[in-house]
Short mmCIF file of C-alpha atoms in Angstrom, two decimals:
data_model
loop_
_atom_site.label_atom_id
_atom_site.label_comp_id
_atom_site.label_asym_id
_atom_site.label_seq_id
_atom_site.Cartn_x
_atom_site.Cartn_y
_atom_site.Cartn_z
CA MET A 1 121.03 85.37 94.41
CA VAL A 2 118.71 86.37 97.42
CA LYS A 3 117.88 83.55 99.57
CA LYS A 4 114.55 82.39 101.06
CA VAL A 5 113.92 81.98 104.62
CA ALA A 6 111.77 79.97 106.67
CA VAL A 7 111.29 81.36 110.20
CA LEU A 8 110.14 79.43 113.01
CA VAL A 9 107.70 80.75 115.38
CA PRO A 10 107.28 79.12 119.04
CA ASN A 11 103.98 79.96 120.85
CA PRO A 12 104.33 82.35 122.56
CA VAL A 13 107.24 84.05 120.63
CA ASN A 14 109.18 87.14 121.60
CA GLY A 15 107.99 89.51 119.63
CA SER A 16 110.83 91.92 119.62
CA GLY A 17 113.38 89.03 118.60
CA LEU A 18 111.08 87.85 115.71
CA PHE A 19 110.25 91.32 113.95
CA GLN A 20 113.81 92.36 114.27
CA TYR A 21 114.41 89.35 111.91
CA LEU A 22 111.31 90.12 109.56
CA GLU A 23 111.49 93.75 109.18
CA ALA A 24 115.20 93.35 108.39
CA PHE A 25 114.25 91.00 105.63
CA PHE A 26 111.42 93.11 104.49
CA GLU A 27 113.75 95.95 104.35
CA ASN A 28 116.16 94.23 102.52
CA GLY A 29 114.03 92.45 99.92
CA ILE A 30 114.78 89.02 101.31
CA SER A 31 111.63 86.83 101.28
CA PHE A 32 110.39 84.88 103.99
CA LYS A 33 107.84 82.49 105.52
CA THR A 34 106.66 82.50 108.97
CA PHE A 35 105.99 78.79 110.34
CA ALA A 36 104.16 78.41 113.90
CA MET A 37 105.69 75.64 116.10
CA ALA A 38 101.82 74.95 116.98
CA GLU A 39 98.88 73.31 115.56
CA SER A 40 97.50 76.49 114.47
CA VAL A 41 98.82 79.74 112.48
CA ASN A 42 97.44 81.75 115.49
CA VAL A 43 99.89 82.25 118.40
CA LYS A 44 100.91 84.92 120.64
CA THR A 45 104.15 87.18 121.37
CA ASN A 46 105.18 86.81 125.25
CA SER A 47 103.34 90.08 125.51
CA GLY A 48 100.39 88.92 124.83
CA VAL A 49 99.40 90.02 120.74
CA SER A 50 97.62 87.69 118.80
CA LEU A 51 99.37 87.21 115.27
CA GLN A 52 99.24 84.87 112.57
CA THR A 53 101.95 83.19 111.02
CA ASP A 54 102.05 81.78 107.22
CA ASP A 55 101.73 78.17 107.86
CA VAL A 56 102.75 75.72 110.67
CA VAL A 57 106.14 73.87 111.28
CA ALA A 58 104.14 70.43 110.28
CA ASN A 59 103.85 71.54 106.72
CA LEU A 60 107.53 72.72 106.64
CA LYS A 61 108.68 69.54 107.00
CA GLY A 62 109.43 67.63 103.84
CA HIS A 63 109.72 71.43 102.04
CA GLU A 64 112.90 72.03 103.50
CA ASN A 65 114.51 72.21 99.70
CA GLU A 66 112.01 75.18 99.23
CA TYR A 67 114.37 77.39 101.33
CA ASN A 68 118.11 78.36 101.67
CA ALA A 69 117.85 79.35 105.33
CA LEU A 70 116.11 78.62 108.56
CA VAL A 71 115.70 81.39 111.58
CA PHE A 72 114.63 80.20 114.86
CA ALA A 73 112.65 83.00 116.78
CA CYS A 74 112.92 82.07 120.41
CA GLY A 75 110.25 82.57 122.96
CA ASP A 76 109.05 82.16 126.62
CA ALA A 77 107.44 78.63 125.34
CA VAL A 78 110.88 77.50 124.68
CA PRO A 79 111.84 76.10 127.80
CA THR A 80 108.67 73.82 128.34
CA LEU A 81 108.03 73.31 124.44
CA ALA A 82 109.42 69.49 124.58
CA GLU A 83 106.70 68.66 127.32
CA ASN A 84 103.75 71.04 125.74
CA ALA A 85 104.22 70.38 122.32
CA ALA A 86 106.02 67.14 121.83
CA LYS A 87 104.79 66.81 118.23
CA GLN A 88 105.63 70.29 117.46
CA TYR A 89 109.14 69.53 119.04
CA GLN A 90 109.90 66.63 117.00
CA ASP A 91 108.49 68.39 113.78
CA THR A 92 111.00 71.32 114.98
CA ILE A 93 114.09 69.21 115.51
CA THR A 94 113.57 67.18 112.30
CA VAL A 95 113.39 70.55 110.19
CA ILE A 96 116.35 71.89 111.78
CA ARG A 97 118.21 68.77 111.26
CA ASN A 98 117.18 68.67 107.53
CA PHE A 99 118.40 72.11 107.05
CA GLY A 100 121.22 71.58 108.89
CA ASN A 101 122.59 68.42 107.36
CA SER A 102 121.97 70.11 103.94
CA GLY A 103 124.83 72.89 105.10
CA LYS A 104 122.12 75.57 104.77
CA LEU A 105 122.27 78.51 107.13
CA LEU A 106 120.67 78.09 110.57
CA ALA A 107 120.10 81.62 112.81
CA GLY A 108 118.99 82.34 115.94
CA HIS A 109 118.97 83.86 119.65
CA CYS A 110 118.71 82.51 123.06
CA ALA A 111 117.92 78.84 123.27
CA ALA A 112 118.25 78.56 119.26
CA ALA A 113 121.73 77.20 120.00
CA LEU A 114 120.24 74.57 122.04
CA LEU A 115 117.98 73.24 119.48
CA PHE A 116 120.62 73.34 117.04
CA ASP A 117 122.33 70.93 119.34
CA ASN A 118 119.70 68.78 119.89
CA ALA A 119 119.17 68.48 116.21
CA GLY A 120 122.81 67.48 116.28
CA VAL A 121 123.82 69.93 113.76
CA ALA A 122 126.16 72.30 115.86
CA GLN A 123 129.15 69.72 116.22
CA GLY A 124 132.19 71.49 117.01
CA LYS A 125 130.89 74.88 116.56
CA GLN A 126 130.90 78.20 118.63
CA VAL A 127 127.42 79.60 119.31
CA ALA A 128 126.10 82.57 121.04
CA LEU A 129 123.52 81.82 123.56
CA HIS A 130 121.34 82.64 126.71
CA PRO A 131 123.61 82.30 129.79
CA TYR A 132 121.66 79.93 131.62
CA ILE A 133 122.24 77.24 128.70
CA LYS A 134 125.90 77.73 128.33
CA GLN A 135 126.53 74.49 130.30
CA ILE A 136 123.62 72.61 128.73
CA VAL A 137 124.39 72.38 125.12
CA LYS A 138 126.61 69.15 124.99
CA ASN A 139 128.29 69.10 121.13
CA CYS A 140 128.75 72.64 120.45
CA LYS A 141 130.85 75.33 122.37
CA GLY A 142 128.76 77.63 124.53
CA THR A 143 130.38 81.59 124.50
CA ASP A 144 129.95 84.53 126.55
CA SER A 145 129.85 86.37 123.05
CA LYS A 146 127.22 88.80 122.25
CA PHE A 147 126.91 87.03 118.60
CA VAL A 148 128.96 84.48 117.01
CA VAL A 149 129.07 83.58 113.17
CA ASP A 150 130.58 79.87 112.76
CA GLY A 151 130.34 78.50 109.49
CA ASN A 152 126.63 78.03 108.65
CA LEU A 153 125.45 79.11 112.19
CA TYR A 154 124.27 82.39 113.06
CA THR A 155 123.66 82.85 116.71
CA ALA A 156 122.98 85.93 119.31
CA GLN A 157 123.04 85.92 123.09
CA THR A 158 119.33 87.42 123.46
CA GLU A 159 117.07 89.38 121.35
CA ASN A 160 118.87 92.31 122.82
CA THR A 161 122.04 91.34 120.92
CA ILE A 162 120.09 90.38 117.51
CA PRO A 163 121.36 93.96 116.27
CA GLN A 164 124.67 93.01 116.18
CA LEU A 165 123.98 89.70 114.04
CA ILE A 166 121.81 91.09 111.46
CA PRO A 167 124.31 92.72 109.35
CA PHE A 168 126.25 89.44 108.98
CA LEU A 169 122.99 87.90 108.42
CA LEU A 170 122.02 89.98 105.72
CA LYS A 171 125.46 89.85 104.02
CA ALA A 172 124.74 86.05 103.75
CA LEU A 173 121.46 85.94 102.78
CA LYS A 174 122.00 88.79 99.94
CA GLY A 175 125.34 87.05 98.89
CA MET B 1 103.18 103.46 141.31
CA VAL B 2 103.67 101.70 137.86
CA LYS B 3 101.85 103.35 135.11
CA LYS B 4 99.29 102.28 132.22
CA VAL B 5 100.47 102.78 128.91
CA ALA B 6 98.10 103.47 125.98
CA VAL B 7 100.34 102.56 122.70
CA LEU B 8 99.16 103.82 119.08
CA VAL B 9 99.68 101.17 116.18
CA PRO B 10 99.35 102.61 112.69
CA ASN B 11 98.64 100.05 110.03
CA PRO B 12 100.96 98.73 108.72
CA VAL B 13 103.15 99.26 111.87
CA ASN B 14 107.01 98.57 112.21
CA GLY B 15 106.74 95.25 114.06
CA SER B 16 110.36 95.61 115.51
CA GLY B 17 109.64 99.00 116.70
CA LEU B 18 106.54 98.24 118.23
CA PHE B 19 107.49 95.06 120.00
CA GLN B 20 110.69 96.63 121.39
CA TYR B 21 108.51 98.62 123.70
CA LEU B 22 105.75 95.85 124.24
CA GLU B 23 108.07 93.26 125.28
CA ALA B 24 109.91 95.48 127.51
CA PHE B 25 107.01 96.54 129.22
CA PHE B 26 105.72 92.91 129.65
CA GLU B 27 109.21 91.99 131.03
CA ASN B 28 109.00 94.96 133.39
CA GLY B 29 105.28 94.55 134.53
CA ILE B 30 104.36 97.66 133.15
CA SER B 31 100.60 97.28 131.85
CA PHE B 32 99.70 98.41 128.46
CA LYS B 33 96.87 98.51 125.90
CA THR B 34 97.09 98.41 122.02
CA PHE B 35 95.18 100.90 120.03
CA ALA B 36 94.94 100.45 116.06
CA MET B 37 95.17 103.74 113.94
CA ALA B 38 92.66 102.33 111.92
CA GLU B 39 89.12 101.29 111.63
CA SER B 40 89.38 97.56 113.13
CA VAL B 41 91.93 96.15 115.27
CA ASN B 42 93.07 93.94 112.38
CA VAL B 43 96.33 95.27 111.14
CA LYS B 44 99.88 94.31 109.65
CA THR B 45 103.32 94.94 110.24
CA ASN B 46 105.61 96.74 107.44
CA SER B 47 106.62 92.78 106.89
CA GLY B 48 103.37 91.76 106.01
CA VAL B 49 102.32 89.90 109.33
CA SER B 50 98.62 90.12 110.65
CA LEU B 51 98.22 90.97 114.19
CA GLN B 52 95.33 92.28 116.41
CA THR B 53 95.54 95.25 118.46
CA ASP B 54 93.76 95.52 121.66
CA ASP B 55 91.03 98.29 120.57
CA VAL B 56 91.03 101.15 117.91
CA VAL B 57 92.05 104.85 118.59
CA ALA B 58 88.63 105.95 118.26
CA ASN B 59 87.92 104.26 121.47
CA LEU B 60 90.90 105.70 123.36
CA LYS B 61 89.60 109.17 122.76
CA GLY B 62 87.90 110.30 125.73
CA HIS B 63 89.42 107.66 127.95
CA GLU B 64 92.95 109.38 128.18
CA ASN B 65 92.31 109.70 131.68
CA GLU B 66 92.64 105.97 132.21
CA TYR B 67 96.32 105.81 131.19
CA ASN B 68 99.52 107.38 132.55
CA ALA B 69 101.62 107.59 129.38
CA LEU B 70 101.02 107.05 125.44
CA VAL B 71 103.61 105.55 123.26
CA PHE B 72 103.60 106.05 119.53
CA ALA B 73 105.01 102.99 117.32
CA CYS B 74 105.76 104.14 114.06
CA GLY B 75 105.22 102.34 110.60
CA ASP B 76 105.43 102.88 107.09
CA ALA B 77 101.92 103.79 106.94
CA VAL B 78 102.50 107.15 108.70
CA PRO B 79 103.81 109.43 105.63
CA THR B 80 100.42 108.87 104.15
CA LEU B 81 98.29 108.49 107.31
CA ALA B 82 96.83 112.00 107.12
CA GLU B 83 95.44 111.24 103.47
CA ASN B 84 94.71 107.67 103.84
CA ALA B 85 93.13 107.64 107.07
CA ALA B 86 92.13 111.05 107.95
CA LYS B 87 89.54 110.19 110.71
CA GLN B 88 92.08 108.06 112.46
CA TYR B 89 94.72 110.94 112.09
CA GLN B 90 92.50 113.25 113.54
CA ASP B 91 91.74 111.03 116.41
CA THR B 92 95.17 110.33 116.94
CA ILE B 93 96.47 114.01 116.96
CA THR B 94 93.52 114.51 119.55
CA VAL B 95 94.72 111.90 121.73
CA ILE B 96 98.33 113.02 121.46
CA ARG B 97 96.92 116.51 122.49
CA ASN B 98 95.00 115.47 125.18
CA PHE B 99 98.08 113.27 127.03
CA GLY B 100 100.26 116.36 126.27
CA ASN B 101 98.31 119.01 127.58
CA SER B 102 97.73 116.80 130.77
CA GLY B 103 101.44 116.73 130.90
CA LYS B 104 101.61 113.00 130.48
CA LEU B 105 104.60 111.11 129.48
CA LEU B 106 104.78 110.87 125.33
CA ALA B 107 107.07 108.52 123.89
CA GLY B 108 107.79 107.50 120.05
CA HIS B 109 110.62 107.10 117.46
CA CYS B 110 110.97 107.91 113.79
CA ALA B 111 107.99 110.36 112.82
CA ALA B 112 106.51 110.35 116.50
CA ALA B 113 107.85 113.72 116.80
CA LEU B 114 106.36 115.07 113.96
CA LEU B 115 103.02 114.01 115.46
CA PHE B 116 103.57 115.48 118.87
CA ASP B 117 104.55 118.59 116.99
CA ASN B 118 101.64 118.56 114.90
CA ALA B 119 99.63 117.91 117.91
CA GLY B 120 101.22 121.07 119.68
CA VAL B 121 102.44 119.19 122.77
CA ALA B 122 106.27 119.70 121.60
CA GLN B 123 106.62 123.54 122.12
CA GLY B 124 110.52 124.11 122.52
CA LYS B 125 111.67 120.52 123.20
CA GLN B 126 114.25 118.84 121.79
CA VAL B 127 113.31 115.60 120.03
CA ALA B 128 115.01 112.92 118.27
CA LEU B 129 113.64 111.84 114.99
CA HIS B 130 113.94 110.52 111.61
CA PRO B 131 116.72 112.84 109.61
CA TYR B 132 114.37 113.07 106.77
CA ILE B 133 111.64 115.19 108.90
CA LYS B 134 114.49 116.96 110.95
CA GLN B 135 113.53 120.33 108.80
CA ILE B 136 109.78 119.64 109.03
CA VAL B 137 109.22 119.96 112.69
CA LYS B 138 107.84 123.51 113.66
CA ASN B 139 107.71 124.15 117.33
CA CYS B 140 110.14 121.43 118.37
CA LYS B 141 113.91 121.27 117.89
CA GLY B 142 114.85 118.30 115.73
CA THR B 143 118.19 117.05 116.65
CA ASP B 144 120.81 114.37 115.34
CA SER B 145 120.42 112.61 118.47
CA LYS B 146 119.84 108.64 118.56
CA PHE B 147 117.42 109.52 121.63
CA VAL B 148 116.42 112.50 123.55
CA VAL B 149 114.59 112.82 126.85
CA ASP B 150 113.26 116.37 127.27
CA GLY B 151 110.71 116.75 130.21
CA ASN B 152 107.51 114.56 129.28
CA LEU B 153 109.14 114.01 125.71
CA TYR B 154 110.83 110.41 125.17
CA THR B 155 112.05 110.20 121.41
CA ALA B 156 114.28 107.89 119.49
CA GLN B 157 115.60 108.55 116.29
CA THR B 158 114.64 105.09 114.59
CA GLU B 159 113.63 101.67 115.60
CA ASN B 160 117.27 100.60 115.70
CA THR B 161 117.98 103.26 118.63
CA ILE B 162 114.93 102.35 120.77
CA PRO B 163 117.24 99.93 122.60
CA GLN B 164 118.99 103.34 123.96
CA LEU B 165 115.82 105.05 125.13
CA ILE B 166 114.09 101.90 126.94
CA PRO B 167 116.16 102.07 130.19
CA PHE B 168 115.10 105.81 130.62
CA LEU B 169 111.38 105.29 129.40
CA LEU B 170 111.44 101.93 131.87
CA LYS B 171 112.89 103.95 134.90
CA ALA B 172 110.21 106.98 134.36
CA LEU B 173 107.01 104.06 133.80
CA LYS B 174 108.09 102.70 136.99
CA GLY B 175 108.95 105.26 138.72
#
């Protein structure tokens, strides 16, 4: 059965990362819904383009059971997300925890592994992540790999290595 | 001097292709403006996400001299563009011709080379392009290459090979 994916979109989001996931899902018949980590669905890319998500993360909370997988699309907003959008950050961590505790697939690039770690759902797992945060993650094992698949965690180092992760992600989501 | 880039956005556009260009430009300090090949700035990605461009192609016509380069971001709309958006198609061809006849840099992937060919600005040049249209281009030489740089033409086979073209494109735009 093809799985349904919830996609978390920070504001701003790296458009290259976000749309590598979304176009691959579209082309492979995998349904998804985008959720802004913001108060409204109006967000911007790092590059300044305005776009609209389907909904906001506050409305994903409590509806995690409607989805089989969660993707975290990183962006320049993430380093200051906890300070600038405290409520959305807490909602995001809660949602990630609820997916992870159900053993559902979690995917993302760049700082995604840090959020999975903060949510407590990456214990003992190997992850790919931005080199800057390799020493910051606590309960998972940061690697120098371009991408890593370890159990239900699918991580890529940056948006530039998502192409290497995508085939494994599609196989899992179509399986 | 860093060059200013006009980016043509069909409706729908492949978001992965579009934002690989835009995020690379943003990260490298290259200014750009997006122009929808549509009546309004409200367009969608192939994957169904609504986004807004800066302007529409009709307003780029006659202002080509304000830009040093043109990027054509392909999308699922392109095969039927001439039928579904005749005016925007004509404006697009005119704009491409005006850039090309000035010897300015033209870049794009997938069906971009076909539009460059139709505009008459690819004569004798080698191009990378979607395999489906390799036999359709008339005055340029369709190749099986992942990407090709030939004079002022920078082309990639599909959105998946844009990463190989980007370093050459950035060098030209920053040079």
